[in-house]
PDB file of C-alpha atoms in Angstrom:
ATOM      1  CA  UNK A   1      11.717  -6.488   3.044  1.00 38.00           C
ATOM      2  CA  UNK A   2      13.015  -8.174   0.405  1.00 44.00           C
ATOM      3  CA  UNK A   3      11.763  -6.621  -3.110  1.00 58.00           C
ATOM      4  CA  UNK A   4      11.878  -7.495  -6.444  1.00 70.00           C
ATOM      5  CA  UNK A   5      14.103  -5.071  -7.469  1.00 83.00           C
ATOM      6  CA  UNK A   6      16.231  -6.409  -4.668  1.00 85.00           C
ATOM      7  CA  UNK A   7      16.395  -9.762  -5.835  1.00 85.00           C
ATOM      8  CA  UNK A   8      17.329  -8.713  -9.366  1.00 89.00           C
ATOM      9  CA  UNK A   9      20.128  -6.066  -8.421  1.00 92.00           C
ATOM     10  CA  UNK A  10      21.612  -9.326  -6.448  1.00 89.00           C
ATOM     11  CA  UNK A  11      21.336 -11.451  -9.229  1.00 90.00           C
ATOM     12  CA  UNK A  12      22.830  -9.218 -11.606  1.00 93.00           C
ATOM     13  CA  UNK A  13      25.748  -8.426  -9.666  1.00 93.00           C
ATOM     14  CA  UNK A  14      26.509 -12.027  -9.268  1.00 91.00           C
ATOM     15  CA  UNK A  15      25.784 -12.851 -13.109  1.00 91.00           C
ATOM     16  CA  UNK A  16      28.466 -10.006 -13.716  1.00 92.00           C
ATOM     17  CA  UNK A  17      30.794 -11.564 -10.459  1.00 91.00           C
ATOM     18  CA  UNK A  18      30.886  -7.830  -9.275  1.00 91.00           C
ATOM     19  CA  UNK A  19      31.363  -7.422  -5.534  1.00 91.00           C
ATOM     20  CA  UNK A  20      28.761  -5.168  -3.784  1.00 90.00           C
ATOM     21  CA  UNK A  21      31.932  -3.006  -2.934  1.00 91.00           C
ATOM     22  CA  UNK A  22      33.324  -2.853  -6.513  1.00 92.00           C
ATOM     23  CA  UNK A  23      29.709  -2.063  -7.778  1.00 94.00           C
ATOM     24  CA  UNK A  24      29.768   0.787  -5.291  1.00 93.00           C
ATOM     25  CA  UNK A  25      32.835   2.338  -6.476  1.00 93.00           C
ATOM     26  CA  UNK A  26      31.528   2.335 -10.130  1.00 93.00           C
ATOM     27  CA  UNK A  27      28.280   3.884  -9.256  1.00 94.00           C
ATOM     28  CA  UNK A  28      29.979   6.415  -6.743  1.00 93.00           C
ATOM     29  CA  UNK A  29      28.106   5.779  -3.911  1.00 92.00           C
ATOM     30  CA  UNK A  30      28.920   4.208  -0.446  1.00 90.00           C
ATOM     31  CA  UNK A  31      28.794   0.366   0.116  1.00 89.00           C
ATOM     32  CA  UNK A  32      26.559   0.426   2.780  1.00 87.00           C
ATOM     33  CA  UNK A  33      23.917   2.144   0.214  1.00 89.00           C
ATOM     34  CA  UNK A  34      24.352  -0.763  -1.964  1.00 90.00           C
ATOM     35  CA  UNK A  35      23.969  -3.245   0.502  1.00 86.00           C
ATOM     36  CA  UNK A  36      20.580  -1.758   1.527  1.00 83.00           C
ATOM     37  CA  UNK A  37      19.623  -2.151  -2.173  1.00 88.00           C
ATOM     38  CA  UNK A  38      20.499  -5.905  -2.011  1.00 85.00           C
ATOM     39  CA  UNK A  39      18.552  -6.365   1.121  1.00 79.00           C
ATOM     40  CA  UNK A  40      15.096  -4.389  -0.297  1.00 76.00           C
ATOM     41  CA  UNK A  41      15.441  -1.980   2.762  1.00 72.00           C
ATOM     42  CA  UNK A  42      16.232   0.848   0.526  1.00 79.00           C
ATOM     43  CA  UNK A  43      15.235   1.256  -3.168  1.00 82.00           C
ATOM     44  CA  UNK A  44      17.368   3.538  -5.176  1.00 88.00           C
ATOM     45  CA  UNK A  45      16.201   7.118  -6.016  1.00 87.00           C
ATOM     46  CA  UNK A  46      15.379   7.715  -9.986  1.00 86.00           C
ATOM     47  CA  UNK A  47      18.702   9.242 -10.274  1.00 90.00           C
ATOM     48  CA  UNK A  48      20.879   6.528  -8.480  1.00 90.00           C
ATOM     49  CA  UNK A  49      19.086   4.002 -10.488  1.00 91.00           C
ATOM     50  CA  UNK A  50      19.945   5.927 -14.131  1.00 92.00           C
ATOM     51  CA  UNK A  51      23.366   5.500 -12.501  1.00 92.00           C
ATOM     52  CA  UNK A  52      23.694   1.784 -11.609  1.00 94.00           C
ATOM     53  CA  UNK A  53      21.754   0.818 -14.775  1.00 94.00           C
ATOM     54  CA  UNK A  54      24.361   2.753 -16.917  1.00 94.00           C
ATOM     55  CA  UNK A  55      27.152   0.994 -14.982  1.00 94.00           C
ATOM     56  CA  UNK A  56      25.665  -2.238 -15.421  1.00 95.00           C
ATOM     57  CA  UNK A  57      25.066  -1.642 -18.896  1.00 94.00           C
ATOM     58  CA  UNK A  58      28.785  -0.912 -19.634  1.00 94.00           C
ATOM     59  CA  UNK A  59      29.515  -4.526 -18.763  1.00 93.00           C
ATOM     60  CA  UNK A  60      26.186  -6.299 -20.382  1.00 93.00           C
ATOM     61  CA  UNK A  61      25.213  -4.374 -23.642  1.00 91.00           C
ATOM     62  CA  UNK A  62      21.649  -3.554 -24.431  1.00 91.00           C
ATOM     63  CA  UNK A  63      20.740  -3.454 -20.615  1.00 93.00           C
ATOM     64  CA  UNK A  64      18.118  -0.318 -19.824  1.00 92.00           C
ATOM     65  CA  UNK A  65      15.893   0.823 -17.387  1.00 89.00           C
ATOM     66  CA  UNK A  66      13.014  -1.224 -18.780  1.00 87.00           C
ATOM     67  CA  UNK A  67      14.731  -4.725 -17.927  1.00 89.00           C
ATOM     68  CA  UNK A  68      14.092  -4.395 -14.028  1.00 89.00           C
ATOM     69  CA  UNK A  69      10.606  -4.622 -14.759  1.00 81.00           C
ATOM     70  CA  UNK A  70      11.278  -8.272 -16.207  1.00 80.00           C
ATOM     71  CA  UNK A  71      11.529  -9.570 -12.372  1.00 79.00           C
ATOM     72  CA  UNK A  72      14.455 -12.289 -11.177  1.00 81.00           C
ATOM     73  CA  UNK A  73      13.130 -14.849 -13.806  1.00 79.00           C
ATOM     74  CA  UNK A  74      13.468 -12.311 -16.850  1.00 83.00           C
ATOM     75  CA  UNK A  75      16.861 -11.166 -15.688  1.00 89.00           C
ATOM     76  CA  UNK A  76      18.200 -14.365 -15.546  1.00 86.00           C
ATOM     77  CA  UNK A  77      17.016 -15.195 -18.399  1.00 86.00           C
ATOM     78  CA  UNK A  78      18.516 -11.624 -20.040  1.00 88.00           C
ATOM     79  CA  UNK A  79      22.335 -12.827 -18.211  1.00 90.00           C
ATOM     80  CA  UNK A  80      22.105 -16.417 -19.198  1.00 86.00           C
ATOM     81  CA  UNK A  81      21.987 -17.529 -15.655  1.00 82.00           C
ATOM     82  CA  UNK A  82      19.378 -19.795 -13.190  1.00 70.00           C
ATOM     83  CA  UNK A  83      17.499 -17.562 -10.920  1.00 65.00           C
ATOM     84  CA  UNK A  84      17.488 -18.978  -7.187  1.00 60.00           C
ATOM     85  CA  UNK A  85      14.435 -19.604  -5.464  1.00 50.00           C
ATOM     86  CA  UNK A  86      13.615 -16.136  -3.373  1.00 47.00           C
ATOM     87  CA  UNK A  87      15.014 -16.229   0.232  1.00 44.00           C
ATOM     88  CA  UNK A  88      11.729 -14.845   1.730  1.00 40.00           C
ATOM     89  CA  UNK A  89       8.269 -14.392   0.280  1.00 37.00           C
ATOM     90  CA  UNK A  90       7.780 -11.306   2.167  1.00 37.00           C
ATOM     91  CA  UNK A  91       7.401  -8.407  -0.548  1.00 46.00           C
ATOM     92  CA  UNK A  92       7.108  -4.799  -0.570  1.00 52.00           C
ATOM     93  CA  UNK A  93       5.176  -2.529  -3.129  1.00 55.00           C
ATOM     94  CA  UNK A  94       7.962  -3.539  -5.871  1.00 53.00           C
ATOM     95  CA  UNK A  95       5.593  -6.142  -6.580  1.00 57.00           C
ATOM     96  CA  UNK A  96       2.938  -4.564  -7.391  1.00 60.00           C
ATOM     97  CA  UNK A  97       3.867  -1.159  -8.609  1.00 63.00           C
ATOM     98  CA  UNK A  98       6.591  -0.562 -11.563  1.00 62.00           C
ATOM     99  CA  UNK A  99       9.789   0.207 -10.642  1.00 60.00           C
ATOM    100  CA  UNK A 100       9.921   3.780 -12.191  1.00 63.00           C
ATOM    101  CA  UNK A 101       7.005   4.888 -10.359  1.00 64.00           C
ATOM    102  CA  UNK A 102       8.582   3.658  -7.107  1.00 62.00           C
ATOM    103  CA  UNK A 103      11.728   5.498  -7.889  1.00 60.00           C
ATOM    104  CA  UNK A 104       9.574   8.919  -8.377  1.00 61.00           C
ATOM    105  CA  UNK A 105       7.800   8.459  -5.273  1.00 60.00           C
ATOM    106  CA  UNK A 106      11.550   8.171  -3.533  1.00 58.00           C
ATOM    107  CA  UNK A 107      12.333  11.255  -5.229  1.00 52.00           C
ATOM    108  CA  UNK A 108       9.846  13.149  -3.662  1.00 52.00           C
ATOM    109  CA  UNK A 109      10.694  12.181   0.023  1.00 53.00           C
ATOM    110  CA  UNK A 110      10.132  15.756   1.186  1.00 52.00           C
ATOM    111  CA  UNK A 111       6.641  16.060   0.237  1.00 58.00           C
ATOM    112  CA  UNK A 112       5.928  12.737   1.756  1.00 59.00           C
ATOM    113  CA  UNK A 113       6.988  13.825   4.641  1.00 71.00           C
ATOM    114  CA  UNK A 114       4.285  16.607   4.998  1.00 84.00           C
ATOM    115  CA  UNK A 115       1.952  13.622   5.639  1.00 90.00           C
ATOM    116  CA  UNK A 116       4.040  12.087   8.566  1.00 91.00           C
ATOM    117  CA  UNK A 117       2.467  12.061  11.717  1.00 94.00           C
ATOM    118  CA  UNK A 118      -1.036  10.714  13.815  1.00 96.00           C
ATOM    119  CA  UNK A 119      -4.172  11.002  11.805  1.00 96.00           C
ATOM    120  CA  UNK A 120      -8.239  10.290  12.820  1.00 97.00           C
ATOM    121  CA  UNK A 121     -10.517   8.968  10.425  1.00 96.00           C
ATOM    122  CA  UNK A 122     -13.613   9.919  10.171  1.00 96.00           C
ATOM    123  CA  UNK A 123     -15.825   7.246   7.847  1.00 94.00           C
ATOM    124  CA  UNK A 124     -19.589   5.992   7.831  1.00 92.00           C
ATOM    125  CA  UNK A 125     -19.396   2.604   9.921  1.00 90.00           C
ATOM    126  CA  UNK A 126     -20.656  -0.405   7.977  1.00 84.00           C
ATOM    127  CA  UNK A 127     -21.580  -2.788  11.417  1.00 83.00           C
ATOM    128  CA  UNK A 128     -23.566   0.319  12.853  1.00 86.00           C
ATOM    129  CA  UNK A 129     -25.592   2.122  10.445  1.00 82.00           C
ATOM    130  CA  UNK A 130     -25.893   5.482  11.284  1.00 85.00           C
ATOM    131  CA  UNK A 131     -23.095   6.086  12.959  1.00 92.00           C
ATOM    132  CA  UNK A 132     -19.558   7.157  12.000  1.00 95.00           C
ATOM    133  CA  UNK A 133     -16.245   5.455  12.949  1.00 95.00           C
ATOM    134  CA  UNK A 134     -12.995   6.935  13.912  1.00 96.00           C
ATOM    135  CA  UNK A 135      -9.921   4.442  13.241  1.00 96.00           C
ATOM    136  CA  UNK A 136      -6.112   6.110  14.286  1.00 97.00           C
ATOM    137  CA  UNK A 137      -3.432   6.133  11.962  1.00 96.00           C
ATOM    138  CA  UNK A 138       0.253   6.412  12.043  1.00 95.00           C
ATOM    139  CA  UNK A 139       2.182   7.677   8.625  1.00 92.00           C
ATOM    140  CA  UNK A 140       5.988   7.611   8.868  1.00 87.00           C
ATOM    141  CA  UNK A 141       8.872   8.020   5.930  1.00 80.00           C
ATOM    142  CA  UNK A 142      11.057   5.246   5.783  1.00 67.00           C
ATOM    143  CA  UNK A 143      15.019   5.957   4.379  1.00 56.00           C
ATOM    144  CA  UNK A 144      13.732   5.322   0.480  1.00 52.00           C
ATOM    145  CA  UNK A 145      11.310   7.985   0.624  1.00 56.00           C
ATOM    146  CA  UNK A 146       8.589   5.057   1.264  1.00 66.00           C
ATOM    147  CA  UNK A 147       5.904   5.702   3.826  1.00 80.00           C
ATOM    148  CA  UNK A 148       4.832   3.087   6.705  1.00 84.00           C
ATOM    149  CA  UNK A 149       1.229   2.785   7.200  1.00 87.00           C
ATOM    150  CA  UNK A 150      -0.112   1.765  10.403  1.00 91.00           C
ATOM    151  CA  UNK A 151      -3.885   1.500  11.456  1.00 93.00           C
ATOM    152  CA  UNK A 152      -5.545   0.972  14.675  1.00 93.00           C
ATOM    153  CA  UNK A 153      -9.173   0.458  15.732  1.00 93.00           C
ATOM    154  CA  UNK A 154      -9.797  -1.313  19.133  1.00 91.00           C
ATOM    155  CA  UNK A 155      -7.677  -4.395  18.890  1.00 88.00           C
ATOM    156  CA  UNK A 156      -7.322  -4.467  15.251  1.00 90.00           C
ATOM    157  CA  UNK A 157      -3.828  -3.643  13.412  1.00 91.00           C
ATOM    158  CA  UNK A 158      -3.475  -2.888   9.744  1.00 91.00           C
ATOM    159  CA  UNK A 159       0.103  -2.841   8.680  1.00 89.00           C
ATOM    160  CA  UNK A 160       1.666  -1.656   5.261  1.00 88.00           C
ATOM    161  CA  UNK A 161       2.880   1.145   2.855  1.00 86.00           C
ATOM    162  CA  UNK A 162       1.663   4.283   1.951  1.00 87.00           C
ATOM    163  CA  UNK A 163       3.012   6.178  -1.108  1.00 83.00           C
ATOM    164  CA  UNK A 164       2.637   9.876  -2.627  1.00 83.00           C
ATOM    165  CA  UNK A 165       2.226  10.008  -6.001  1.00 81.00           C
ATOM    166  CA  UNK A 166       0.225  12.272  -8.623  1.00 81.00           C
ATOM    167  CA  UNK A 167      -0.894  14.650  -5.946  1.00 85.00           C
ATOM    168  CA  UNK A 168      -2.748  11.299  -4.566  1.00 89.00           C
ATOM    169  CA  UNK A 169      -1.711   9.200  -1.068  1.00 89.00           C
ATOM    170  CA  UNK A 170      -1.905   5.759  -2.227  1.00 90.00           C
ATOM    171  CA  UNK A 171      -2.456   3.485   0.764  1.00 91.00           C
ATOM    172  CA  UNK A 172      -2.514  -0.328   1.026  1.00 91.00           C
ATOM    173  CA  UNK A 173      -2.531  -2.574   4.682  1.00 90.00           C
ATOM    174  CA  UNK A 174      -3.152  -5.628   6.015  1.00 90.00           C
ATOM    175  CA  UNK A 175      -4.677  -7.063   9.021  1.00 88.00           C
ATOM    176  CA  UNK A 176      -2.003  -9.001  10.803  1.00 72.00           C
ATOM    177  CA  UNK A 177      -4.519 -11.250  12.465  1.00 78.00           C
ATOM    178  CA  UNK A 178      -6.826 -12.267   9.512  1.00 82.00           C
ATOM    179  CA  UNK A 179      -5.091 -11.102   6.656  1.00 82.00           C
ATOM    180  CA  UNK A 180      -8.161  -8.795   5.347  1.00 89.00           C
ATOM    181  CA  UNK A 181      -6.800  -6.005   3.038  1.00 91.00           C
ATOM    182  CA  UNK A 182      -7.329  -2.335   3.694  1.00 93.00           C
ATOM    183  CA  UNK A 183      -6.808  -0.114   0.387  1.00 94.00           C
ATOM    184  CA  UNK A 184      -7.000   3.871   0.571  1.00 95.00           C
ATOM    185  CA  UNK A 185      -6.604   6.828  -1.883  1.00 94.00           C
ATOM    186  CA  UNK A 186      -6.643  10.500  -0.710  1.00 94.00           C
ATOM    187  CA  UNK A 187      -6.531  13.471  -2.395  1.00 93.00           C
ATOM    188  CA  UNK A 188      -2.878  15.340  -1.774  1.00 87.00           C
ATOM    189  CA  UNK A 189      -1.850  18.459  -0.703  1.00 87.00           C
ATOM    190  CA  UNK A 190       0.402  20.454  -2.472  1.00 79.00           C
ATOM    191  CA  UNK A 191       3.586  22.422  -1.504  1.00 78.00           C
ATOM    192  CA  UNK A 192       1.915  22.749   2.223  1.00 83.00           C
ATOM    193  CA  UNK A 193       2.043  20.370   5.624  1.00 88.00           C
ATOM    194  CA  UNK A 194      -0.972  18.514   5.251  1.00 91.00           C
ATOM    195  CA  UNK A 195      -3.771  18.732   7.947  1.00 94.00           C
ATOM    196  CA  UNK A 196      -6.632  17.450   6.629  1.00 94.00           C
ATOM    197  CA  UNK A 197      -7.220  15.015   3.802  1.00 93.00           C
ATOM    198  CA  UNK A 198     -10.033  13.119   2.039  1.00 94.00           C
ATOM    199  CA  UNK A 199     -10.661  10.259  -0.205  1.00 93.00           C
ATOM    200  CA  UNK A 200     -12.169   6.799  -0.359  1.00 94.00           C
ATOM    201  CA  UNK A 201     -11.248   3.669   1.602  1.00 94.00           C
ATOM    202  CA  UNK A 202     -12.125   0.050   0.438  1.00 95.00           C
ATOM    203  CA  UNK A 203     -11.852  -2.899   2.767  1.00 93.00           C
ATOM    204  CA  UNK A 204     -14.093  -6.046   3.720  1.00 91.00           C
ATOM    205  CA  UNK A 205     -16.780  -6.521   6.658  1.00 88.00           C
ATOM    206  CA  UNK A 206     -16.106  -8.700   9.527  1.00 83.00           C
ATOM    207  CA  UNK A 207     -19.109 -10.844   8.757  1.00 82.00           C
ATOM    208  CA  UNK A 208     -19.265 -14.510   7.802  1.00 82.00           C
ATOM    209  CA  UNK A 209     -19.065 -13.692   4.163  1.00 85.00           C
ATOM    210  CA  UNK A 210     -16.171 -10.517   4.131  1.00 87.00           C
ATOM    211  CA  UNK A 211     -18.590  -8.207   2.300  1.00 90.00           C
ATOM    212  CA  UNK A 212     -16.545  -5.900   0.501  1.00 93.00           C
ATOM    213  CA  UNK A 213     -17.299  -2.120   1.138  1.00 92.00           C
ATOM    214  CA  UNK A 214     -16.128   1.155  -0.003  1.00 92.00           C
ATOM    215  CA  UNK A 215     -16.881   4.779   1.858  1.00 91.00           C
ATOM    216  CA  UNK A 216     -15.542   8.170   1.604  1.00 93.00           C
ATOM    217  CA  UNK A 217     -13.110   9.019   4.412  1.00 94.00           C
ATOM    218  CA  UNK A 218     -11.638  12.086   6.085  1.00 94.00           C
ATOM    219  CA  UNK A 219      -7.972  12.338   7.510  1.00 95.00           C
ATOM    220  CA  UNK A 220      -7.544  14.938  10.461  1.00 96.00           C
ATOM    221  CA  UNK A 221      -3.945  15.323  11.882  1.00 96.00           C
ATOM    222  CA  UNK A 222      -3.980  14.470  15.406  1.00 96.00           C
ATOM    223  CA  UNK A 223      -0.343  14.546  16.433  1.00 95.00           C
ATOM    224  CA  UNK A 224       3.367  14.652  15.488  1.00 94.00           C
ATOM    225  CA  UNK A 225       5.774  11.561  15.450  1.00 91.00           C
ATOM    226  CA  UNK A 226       8.660  11.725  18.199  1.00 89.00           C
ATOM    227  CA  UNK A 227      11.004  10.201  16.264  1.00 82.00           C
ATOM    228  CA  UNK A 228      11.024   6.689  18.220  1.00 84.00           C
ATOM    229  CA  UNK A 229       9.503   4.162  16.783  1.00 82.00           C
ATOM    230  CA  UNK A 230       8.523   2.364  19.737  1.00 84.00           C
ATOM    231  CA  UNK A 231       6.771   5.324  21.468  1.00 89.00           C
ATOM    232  CA  UNK A 232       4.988   6.308  18.495  1.00 90.00           C
ATOM    233  CA  UNK A 233       3.403   2.736  17.993  1.00 89.00           C
ATOM    234  CA  UNK A 234       2.724   2.714  21.983  1.00 91.00           C
ATOM    235  CA  UNK A 235       1.022   6.367  20.900  1.00 94.00           C
ATOM    236  CA  UNK A 236      -0.824   4.843  18.288  1.00 93.00           C
ATOM    237  CA  UNK A 237      -2.177   1.805  20.780  1.00 93.00           C
ATOM    238  CA  UNK A 238      -3.417   4.401  23.297  1.00 95.00           C
ATOM    239  CA  UNK A 239      -5.315   6.263  20.375  1.00 95.00           C
ATOM    240  CA  UNK A 240      -6.649   3.148  18.760  1.00 94.00           C
ATOM    241  CA  UNK A 241      -7.889   2.277  22.329  1.00 94.00           C
ATOM    242  CA  UNK A 242     -10.679   4.713  22.545  1.00 93.00           C
ATOM    243  CA  UNK A 243     -14.335   3.561  21.632  1.00 94.00           C
ATOM    244  CA  UNK A 244     -14.729   4.356  17.984  1.00 94.00           C
ATOM    245  CA  UNK A 245     -17.987   4.736  17.047  1.00 95.00           C
ATOM    246  CA  UNK A 246     -20.033   8.122  17.150  1.00 95.00           C
ATOM    247  CA  UNK A 247     -23.717   9.141  16.500  1.00 94.00           C
ATOM    248  CA  UNK A 248     -24.398  11.008  13.107  1.00 91.00           C
ATOM    249  CA  UNK A 249     -25.916  13.758  15.071  1.00 92.00           C
ATOM    250  CA  UNK A 250     -22.630  14.304  16.714  1.00 95.00           C
ATOM    251  CA  UNK A 251     -20.932  14.890  13.446  1.00 94.00           C
ATOM    252  CA  UNK A 252     -20.892  18.590  12.582  1.00 93.00           C
ATOM    253  CA  UNK A 253     -23.304  18.929   9.929  1.00 91.00           C
ATOM    254  CA  UNK A 254     -21.064  19.828   7.102  1.00 91.00           C
ATOM    255  CA  UNK A 255     -18.919  16.825   7.470  1.00 92.00           C
ATOM    256  CA  UNK A 256     -21.837  14.753   7.684  1.00 89.00           C
ATOM    257  CA  UNK A 257     -23.168  15.742   4.705  1.00 87.00           C
ATOM    258  CA  UNK A 258     -19.553  15.629   3.019  1.00 89.00           C
ATOM    259  CA  UNK A 259     -19.006  12.000   3.615  1.00 89.00           C
ATOM    260  CA  UNK A 260     -22.587  10.486   3.506  1.00 83.00           C
ATOM    261  CA  UNK A 261     -23.701  13.065   0.393  1.00 68.00           C
ATOM    262  CA  UNK A 262     -27.269  11.846  -0.643  1.00 59.00           C
ATOM    263  CA  UNK A 263     -26.711   8.626   0.627  1.00 65.00           C
ATOM    264  CA  UNK A 264     -27.006   8.492   4.310  1.00 61.00           C
ATOM    265  CA  UNK A 265     -30.332   9.379   5.741  1.00 63.00           C
ATOM    266  CA  UNK A 266     -32.136   8.627   2.606  1.00 65.00           C
ATOM    267  CA  UNK A 267     -30.799   5.425   2.910  1.00 62.00           C
ATOM    268  CA  UNK A 268     -31.358   4.552   6.335  1.00 62.00           C
ATOM    269  CA  UNK A 269     -35.223   5.684   6.122  1.00 62.00           C
ATOM    270  CA  UNK A 270     -35.463   3.370   2.927  1.00 57.00           C
ATOM    271  CA  UNK A 271     -34.009   0.484   4.929  1.00 61.00           C
ATOM    272  CA  UNK A 272     -30.564   0.415   2.597  1.00 61.00           C
ATOM    273  CA  UNK A 273     -27.035   1.037   3.064  1.00 63.00           C
ATOM    274  CA  UNK A 274     -25.194   4.090   3.862  1.00 68.00           C
ATOM    275  CA  UNK A 275     -21.979   2.998   2.255  1.00 76.00           C
ATOM    276  CA  UNK A 276     -21.179   1.020  -0.735  1.00 82.00           C
ATOM    277  CA  UNK A 277     -20.865  -2.743  -0.450  1.00 76.00           C
ATOM    278  CA  UNK A 278     -21.898  -5.513  -2.323  1.00 79.00           C
ATOM    279  CA  UNK A 279     -23.216  -8.081  -0.284  1.00 76.00           C
ATOM    280  CA  UNK A 280     -23.235 -12.234  -0.979  1.00 76.00           C
ATOM    281  CA  UNK A 281     -26.894 -11.883  -1.120  1.00 78.00           C
ATOM    282  CA  UNK A 282     -26.688  -9.590  -3.827  1.00 78.00           C
ATOM    283  CA  UNK A 283     -23.606 -10.599  -5.635  1.00 74.00           C
ATOM    284  CA  UNK A 284     -23.788 -12.021  -9.319  1.00 80.00           C
ATOM    285  CA  UNK A 285     -20.095 -13.743  -8.921  1.00 76.00           C
ATOM    286  CA  UNK A 286     -20.644 -17.278  -9.660  1.00 76.00           C
ATOM    287  CA  UNK A 287     -18.623 -20.229 -11.601  1.00 77.00           C
ATOM    288  CA  UNK A 288     -19.532 -22.341 -14.849  1.00 75.00           C
ATOM    289  CA  UNK A 289     -22.899 -23.351 -15.295  1.00 67.00           C
ATOM    290  CA  UNK A 290     -23.299 -27.375 -15.057  1.00 58.00           C
ATOM    291  CA  UNK A 291     -24.991 -28.978 -17.639  1.00 57.00           C
ATOM    292  CA  UNK A 292     -26.439 -32.396 -17.465  1.00 55.00           C
ATOM    293  CA  UNK A 293     -25.765 -34.352 -21.006  1.00 57.00           C
ATOM    294  CA  UNK A 294     -27.740 -37.334 -20.343  1.00 58.00           C
ATOM    295  CA  UNK A 295     -26.736 -40.658 -19.900  1.00 56.00           C
ATOM    296  CA  UNK A 296     -24.163 -42.521 -21.874  1.00 53.00           C
ATOM    297  CA  UNK A 297     -24.814 -46.289 -22.613  1.00 56.00           C
ATOM    298  CA  UNK A 298     -22.069 -48.847 -23.837  1.00 51.00           C
ATOM    299  CA  UNK A 299     -23.034 -51.907 -25.361  1.00 56.00           C
ATOM    300  CA  UNK A 300     -20.286 -54.593 -24.464  1.00 57.00           C
ATOM    301  CA  UNK A 301     -20.309 -57.218 -27.227  1.00 52.00           C
TER     302      UNK A 301
END
């Protein structure tokens, strides 16, 4: 997947007339690694990012790590060249997250691996008040330390990325059919294999207005990866096919209270919501007010 960094590196190499093989020799890495940096399939570690930046600075004085954040257009201006249109509109985390944070995440691959596996969510249902819903998730590390994030529930599939950072597990994914986003932030586990994590998940309901919703969510590990991507994806499909709803009474009391707090039963009894949501009917979103300024009369001599 192309990234802002990969496009920028490709531009810099062309601007300096350096081949990938020559640059690999300068940095002290294999040529195939430079090719993966340029393709966007791998993001340099913090150590390699510093090394390759130093090598570029030797040819272009004043170049620093901060220049990568300028993007392709900024790099083109710095090197006095014209930026070519991006070959693909597909983008990764590098479009959303500053490069130093990506490098930090990539540098902790061993910690990210502690989250690899199959997980089951437990969260309040927005479409069936009084019940809880179970999605299934597979997390797997990529070669550069990032993690792919796939969520399935019945026939719905979300695909995206997760990132362990600052003792949190951040995630963003998109429903491949409707384009609906899901965002999540979970509390991390330090120096141990993660078995249970909790946090917040935010998305939009599948109603006519796409109501924004947010709720507490618990992830429980339910299996390990086989190492075969196709087999693991097939296993996710099997898990996601299960009926996802569970009545509140079937959820252990401690867990029901943890996810509902004082909102669930109280809100239901009052005819309210069991999760945080902002419906269109209650929304204060609006555009500029229209003002009628009267009729303009023009006299023609």
